[in-house]
Tab-separated table of C-alpha atoms and ligand atoms in Angstrom:
chain	number	residue	atom	x	y	z
A	1	MET	CA	-11.181	38.229	-30.063
A	2	HIS	CA	-9.229	38.864	-27.225
A	3	PHE	CA	-10.175	34.894	-25.214
A	4	ALA	CA	-8.627	33.032	-28.356
A	5	PRO	CA	-5.121	32.355	-27.171
A	6	LEU	CA	-6.776	31.651	-24.323
A	7	ILE	CA	-8.988	29.354	-25.632
A	8	GLY	CA	-6.390	27.982	-27.704
A	9	LEU	CA	-3.632	26.762	-24.670
A	10	LEU	CA	-6.823	25.932	-22.776
A	11	LEU	CA	-7.466	23.103	-25.199
A	12	TRP	CA	-3.373	22.413	-25.630
A	13	LEU	CA	-3.279	22.027	-22.033
A	14	GLY	CA	-6.310	19.462	-22.032
A	15	ALA	CA	-4.664	17.534	-24.741
A	16	THR	CA	-1.493	17.108	-23.270
A	17	GLY	CA	-3.037	15.861	-20.824
A	18	GLY	CA	-4.914	13.814	-22.100
A	19	VAL	CA	-1.888	12.579	-23.793
A	20	LEU	CA	0.039	12.181	-19.838
A	21	ALA	CA	-3.013	10.143	-18.282
A	22	ASP	CA	-2.919	7.614	-20.934
A	23	GLU	CA	0.969	7.165	-20.856
A	24	PHE	CA	0.576	6.581	-17.501
A	25	ALA	CA	-2.336	4.405	-17.598
A	26	GLU	CA	-0.426	2.118	-20.447
A	27	ARG	CA	3.716	2.538	-17.786
A	28	ARG	CA	0.615	0.676	-15.640
A	29	GLN	CA	-0.835	-1.572	-17.757
A	30	GLN	CA	3.261	-2.731	-18.097
A	31	LEU	CA	4.008	-2.534	-14.420
A	32	SER	CA	1.684	-4.901	-14.337
A	33	ALA	CA	2.599	-7.919	-16.955
A	34	GLU	CA	6.111	-7.052	-14.679
A	35	ILE	CA	4.137	-7.773	-11.368
A	36	ALA	CA	2.260	-10.917	-12.687
A	37	ALA	CA	5.570	-12.541	-14.150
A	38	LEU	CA	7.036	-12.100	-11.017
A	39	ALA	CA	4.216	-13.696	-9.404
A	40	ARG	CA	5.183	-16.570	-11.337
A	41	GLN	CA	8.258	-17.102	-10.795
A	42	THR	CA	8.278	-16.669	-7.049
A	43	ALA	CA	4.914	-18.921	-6.950
A	44	VAL	CA	7.870	-21.583	-5.351
A	45	GLU	CA	7.620	-19.349	-2.401
A	46	THR	CA	4.741	-17.391	-2.271
A	47	GLY	CA	2.713	-20.417	-2.883
A	48	ARG	CA	0.247	-18.251	-5.740
A	49	ARG	CA	1.499	-18.457	-9.413
A	50	GLU	CA	-0.367	-15.582	-9.872
A	51	PHE	CA	-2.719	-12.172	-7.759
A	52	ASP	CA	-6.218	-12.116	-8.081
A	53	PRO	CA	-7.874	-10.338	-10.950
A	54	GLN	CA	-9.487	-7.504	-8.303
A	55	VAL	CA	-6.547	-6.398	-7.307
A	56	MET	CA	-4.543	-6.518	-10.378
A	57	ALA	CA	-6.770	-4.533	-11.952
A	58	ALA	CA	-6.832	-1.976	-8.800
A	59	LEU	CA	-3.435	-1.828	-9.195
A	60	GLU	CA	-4.160	-0.788	-12.643
A	61	ARG	CA	-6.464	1.955	-11.340
A	62	THR	CA	-3.573	3.831	-8.452
A	63	PRO	CA	-1.854	6.010	-10.175
A	64	ARG	CA	1.070	5.743	-8.540
A	65	HIS	CA	2.970	8.759	-9.599
A	66	ARG	CA	0.707	11.562	-7.386
A	67	PHE	CA	1.741	9.205	-4.534
A	68	VAL	CA	5.851	9.638	-5.399
A	69	PRO	CA	7.525	12.673	-4.427
A	70	ALA	CA	8.255	14.954	-7.809
A	71	ALA	CA	11.931	14.052	-8.557
A	72	GLN	CA	10.301	10.520	-8.350
A	73	ILE	CA	7.615	10.678	-11.153
A	74	PRO	CA	10.034	9.191	-13.616
A	75	HIS	CA	10.526	6.374	-11.728
A	76	ALA	CA	6.849	5.768	-10.282
A	77	TYR	CA	6.175	2.683	-12.272
A	78	ALA	CA	9.311	1.020	-12.461
A	79	ASN	CA	9.155	-1.981	-10.373
A	80	ARG	CA	11.218	-0.799	-7.009
A	81	PRO	CA	10.547	0.810	-3.800
A	82	LEU	CA	11.447	5.078	-3.931
A	83	PRO	CA	11.952	7.328	-2.062
A	84	ILE	CA	9.436	9.872	-0.258
A	85	GLY	CA	11.272	11.808	2.045
A	86	HIS	CA	12.019	11.730	5.956
A	87	GLY	CA	14.196	8.159	5.280
A	88	GLN	CA	11.001	6.874	3.960
A	89	THR	CA	10.219	4.491	0.769
A	90	ILE	CA	7.089	3.595	-0.807
A	91	SER	CA	7.217	-0.122	-1.276
A	92	GLN	CA	8.389	-2.044	-4.457
A	93	PRO	CA	4.699	-2.373	-6.724
A	94	TYR	CA	5.149	-5.995	-6.617
A	95	ILE	CA	5.111	-6.431	-2.937
A	96	VAL	CA	2.290	-3.836	-3.035
A	97	ALA	CA	0.521	-6.731	-5.074
A	98	LEU	CA	1.402	-9.658	-3.709
A	99	MET	CA	0.671	-8.317	0.742
A	100	THR	CA	-2.651	-7.331	-1.090
A	101	ASP	CA	-3.122	-10.527	-2.251
A	102	LEU	CA	-1.919	-12.071	0.652
A	103	ILE	CA	-5.540	-10.054	3.014
A	104	GLN	CA	-8.341	-11.019	0.270
A	105	PRO	CA	-9.687	-8.166	0.570
A	106	GLN	CA	-13.226	-8.135	0.437
A	107	PRO	CA	-15.543	-5.378	-0.369
A	108	GLU	CA	-16.905	-5.226	2.357
A	109	HIS	CA	-13.996	-5.524	4.658
A	110	LYS	CA	-11.965	-2.771	7.302
A	111	VAL	CA	-8.384	-3.322	6.892
A	112	LEU	CA	-6.426	-1.269	9.003
A	113	GLU	CA	-2.639	-0.412	7.611
A	114	ILE	CA	0.031	1.095	9.677
A	115	GLY	CA	2.354	2.751	7.803
A	116	THR	CA	0.649	5.410	5.604
A	117	GLY	CA	5.010	6.514	4.281
A	118	SER	CA	3.018	7.823	1.044
A	119	GLY	CA	-0.360	6.740	0.799
A	120	TYR	CA	0.149	4.838	-2.418
A	121	GLN	CA	-0.587	1.306	-0.240
A	122	ALA	CA	-4.181	2.361	1.467
A	123	ALA	CA	-5.321	3.783	-2.262
A	124	VAL	CA	-5.185	0.556	-2.794
A	125	LEU	CA	-6.820	-0.720	-0.694
A	126	ALA	CA	-9.605	1.628	-0.784
A	127	GLU	CA	-9.868	0.734	-4.354
A	128	LEU	CA	-10.934	-2.761	-3.015
A	129	VAL	CA	-12.659	-2.277	0.691
A	130	GLU	CA	-15.253	-0.523	2.553
A	131	GLN	CA	-13.232	1.734	4.385
A	132	VAL	CA	-9.259	2.110	5.665
A	133	TYR	CA	-7.595	3.204	8.234
A	134	THR	CA	-4.221	4.042	8.325
A	135	ILE	CA	-1.624	5.362	10.806
A	136	GLU	CA	1.478	7.223	10.725
A	137	ILE	CA	4.172	7.536	12.918
A	138	ILE	CA	5.475	10.813	11.148
A	139	GLU	CA	3.197	13.713	11.181
A	140	PRO	CA	4.628	15.213	7.656
A	141	LEU	CA	4.007	12.306	5.837
A	142	ALA	CA	0.636	11.522	7.150
A	143	VAL	CA	-0.159	15.273	6.152
A	144	GLN	CA	1.008	14.863	2.955
A	145	ALA	CA	-0.910	11.316	1.897
A	146	THR	CA	-4.071	12.990	3.313
A	147	LYS	CA	-3.595	15.602	1.163
A	148	VAL	CA	-3.322	13.699	-1.793
A	149	LEU	CA	-6.221	10.630	-0.842
A	150	GLU	CA	-8.626	13.492	-0.070
A	151	ASP	CA	-7.197	15.206	-3.712
A	152	LEU	CA	-7.924	11.895	-5.578
A	153	ASP	CA	-11.308	11.398	-4.090
A	154	TYR	CA	-10.352	8.251	-1.553
A	155	ALA	CA	-13.285	9.183	0.647
A	156	ASN	CA	-13.045	6.077	2.132
A	157	VAL	CA	-9.851	6.194	3.992
A	158	GLN	CA	-9.073	7.863	7.320
A	159	THR	CA	-5.360	8.387	8.971
A	160	ARG	CA	-4.280	9.210	11.748
A	161	VAL	CA	-0.914	10.108	13.265
A	162	GLY	CA	0.556	8.055	15.927
A	163	ASP	CA	2.235	4.479	16.971
A	164	GLY	CA	1.010	1.525	14.441
A	165	TYR	CA	2.271	-0.400	17.729
A	166	TYR	CA	-0.910	-0.637	18.994
A	167	GLY	CA	-2.931	-0.129	16.638
A	168	TRP	CA	-6.249	1.725	16.382
A	169	GLU	CA	-8.676	0.378	18.585
A	170	ASP	CA	-12.157	2.499	18.707
A	171	ALA	CA	-12.272	1.285	15.066
A	172	GLY	CA	-11.303	-2.378	15.620
A	173	PRO	CA	-11.325	-5.418	15.252
A	174	PHE	CA	-10.535	-5.566	11.139
A	175	ASP	CA	-11.052	-8.366	8.931
A	176	ALA	CA	-6.752	-7.488	7.888
A	177	ILE	CA	-4.766	-5.526	8.497
A	178	MET	CA	-1.303	-4.491	6.870
A	179	VAL	CA	1.911	-3.673	8.675
A	180	THR	CA	3.922	-2.364	5.822
A	181	ALA	CA	7.435	-1.422	8.148
A	182	ALA	CA	9.258	-4.164	10.085
A	183	ALA	CA	8.730	-5.317	13.299
A	184	SER	CA	10.659	-7.530	15.842
A	185	HIS	CA	8.087	-8.657	16.580
A	186	VAL	CA	4.109	-8.874	16.118
A	187	PRO	CA	2.352	-6.434	17.918
A	188	PRO	CA	0.173	-8.268	20.243
A	189	PRO	CA	-2.418	-5.843	20.235
A	190	LEU	CA	-2.088	-5.748	16.540
A	191	ILE	CA	-3.617	-9.278	17.210
A	192	ALA	CA	-6.188	-8.868	19.754
A	193	GLN	CA	-8.022	-6.058	17.329
A	194	LEU	CA	-8.159	-8.702	14.309
A	195	LYS	CA	-11.117	-9.935	13.731
A	196	PRO	CA	-11.235	-14.752	14.420
A	197	GLY	CA	-10.874	-15.576	11.002
A	198	GLY	CA	-9.192	-12.208	9.964
A	199	ARG	CA	-5.910	-11.863	8.346
A	200	MET	CA	-2.562	-9.965	9.122
A	201	VAL	CA	0.921	-9.311	6.555
A	202	ILE	CA	3.501	-8.340	8.764
A	203	PRO	CA	7.031	-8.291	7.595
A	204	VAL	CA	9.196	-9.707	10.285
A	205	GLY	CA	13.126	-9.248	11.671
A	206	ALA	CA	16.167	-7.245	12.750
A	207	ARG	CA	16.999	-3.946	11.013
A	208	PHE	CA	19.539	-4.996	9.342
A	209	LEU	CA	19.245	-8.317	8.622
A	210	THR	CA	16.502	-11.369	7.020
A	211	GLN	CA	13.266	-9.989	7.271
A	212	HIS	CA	10.785	-12.568	6.602
A	213	LEU	CA	7.339	-12.180	5.280
A	214	LEU	CA	4.651	-12.898	7.451
A	215	LEU	CA	0.636	-14.238	6.945
A	216	VAL	CA	-0.646	-14.504	10.117
A	217	GLU	CA	-4.597	-16.092	10.405
A	218	LYS	CA	-6.655	-15.430	13.348
A	219	GLN	CA	-8.899	-19.188	13.494
A	220	GLU	CA	-12.411	-18.794	15.003
A	221	ASP	CA	-11.282	-20.109	17.868
A	222	GLY	CA	-8.662	-17.274	18.323
A	223	SER	CA	-5.633	-19.207	17.844
A	224	LEU	CA	-2.921	-18.042	15.048
A	225	THR	CA	-1.230	-19.795	12.547
A	226	THR	CA	1.615	-18.314	10.748
A	227	GLN	CA	3.129	-18.991	7.617
A	228	GLN	CA	6.617	-17.394	6.191
A	229	ILE	CA	5.766	-15.920	2.652
A	230	LEU	CA	8.961	-14.137	1.192
A	231	PRO	CA	12.111	-12.754	2.486
A	232	VAL	CA	11.588	-9.525	2.322
A	233	ARG	CA	13.032	-5.681	3.109
A	234	PHE	CA	11.488	-3.125	4.609
A	235	VAL	CA	12.301	0.309	6.940
A	236	PRO	CA	11.920	-0.730	10.437
A	237	LEU	CA	8.573	-0.053	12.740
A	238	THR	CA	9.607	2.240	15.307
A	239	GLY	CA	7.752	3.459	18.491
A	240	GLY	CA	6.480	0.538	20.382
A	241	PRO	CA	7.407	-0.209	24.168
A	242	SER	CA	10.658	0.740	24.951
B	1	SAH	N1	2.348	1.672	2.448
B	1	SAH	C1	4.046	2.722	2.255
B	1	SAH	C2	4.941	2.757	2.826
B	1	SAH	C3	5.810	3.058	3.763
B	1	SAH	S1	7.243	2.486	4.299
B	1	SAH	C4	3.482	3.323	0.930
B	1	SAH	O1	2.221	2.759	-0.052
B	1	SAH	O2	3.708	4.511	0.402
B	1	SAH	C5	6.482	2.411	5.904
B	1	SAH	C6	6.256	3.615	6.144
B	1	SAH	O3	5.556	3.108	7.987
B	1	SAH	C7	7.210	4.891	7.360
B	1	SAH	O4	6.752	5.692	6.605
B	1	SAH	C8	7.444	5.257	8.758
B	1	SAH	O5	7.281	6.121	8.935
B	1	SAH	C9	5.940	4.129	9.352
B	1	SAH	N2	5.951	3.797	10.603
B	1	SAH	C10	7.747	3.138	11.493
B	1	SAH	N3	6.679	3.124	12.114
B	1	SAH	C11	5.774	2.722	12.513
B	1	SAH	C12	4.712	2.901	13.391
B	1	SAH	N4	5.142	2.776	14.898
B	1	SAH	N5	3.731	3.534	13.383
B	1	SAH	C13	2.839	4.358	12.032
B	1	SAH	N6	3.825	3.487	11.075
B	1	SAH	C14	5.279	3.742	10.950
């Protein structure tokens, strides 16, 4: 008899959890629709009117609210970057969708991400490819992201603390590389760790000037083609040769 209130409480908590989960799923759907609308508006620049349905489905599954600080949870499904501490940000969802689409992820791919940050982009990639390697230079961010990715059972993500300018040589070469901080140039070690036929997406530009999101493709003969996709604004890639 003493257990009755406890059971009632547990049932209530269960129900609330369900309601919240549904609410977040609904907000993810709305966000997905906003991203699709933006994709159409930016089609002239990006060359794509819509993103791969698999990429959109991955965004609709990934719980962005789990990757932001508690105070930001109400904004987790707004289409904008949010602060995650240490002067860093979780990228705008539209940019996450665009960058993910640009690397054309395939289920058998091994992908390297530079700039783990919150771990959100790594989770989106983990929904789409076999193995994700991600490097973060700020240790507490890497620790927090690793914890969230583990709590959410993303078993195919490996996180490392270090300077991503130099890539992750032991784990390479990679089918795709995604850099989520702005570099002054495309780091040569990353080019070396990209497979022939591989794609790299990277914002390049000075800190307070316009940066451009670049798509770099390595041809089968090792030569590179580079396409400018969109002006963007990212936090700077630190590290590298001084
Ligand atoms: N992809 C992240 C966005 C991170 S913002 C997400 O989904 O949340 C960019 C991140 O790059 C920051 O956390 C910053 O600390 C990190 N960073 C900057 N320079 C770096 C470097 N040289 N190596 C690895 N990470 C770096």
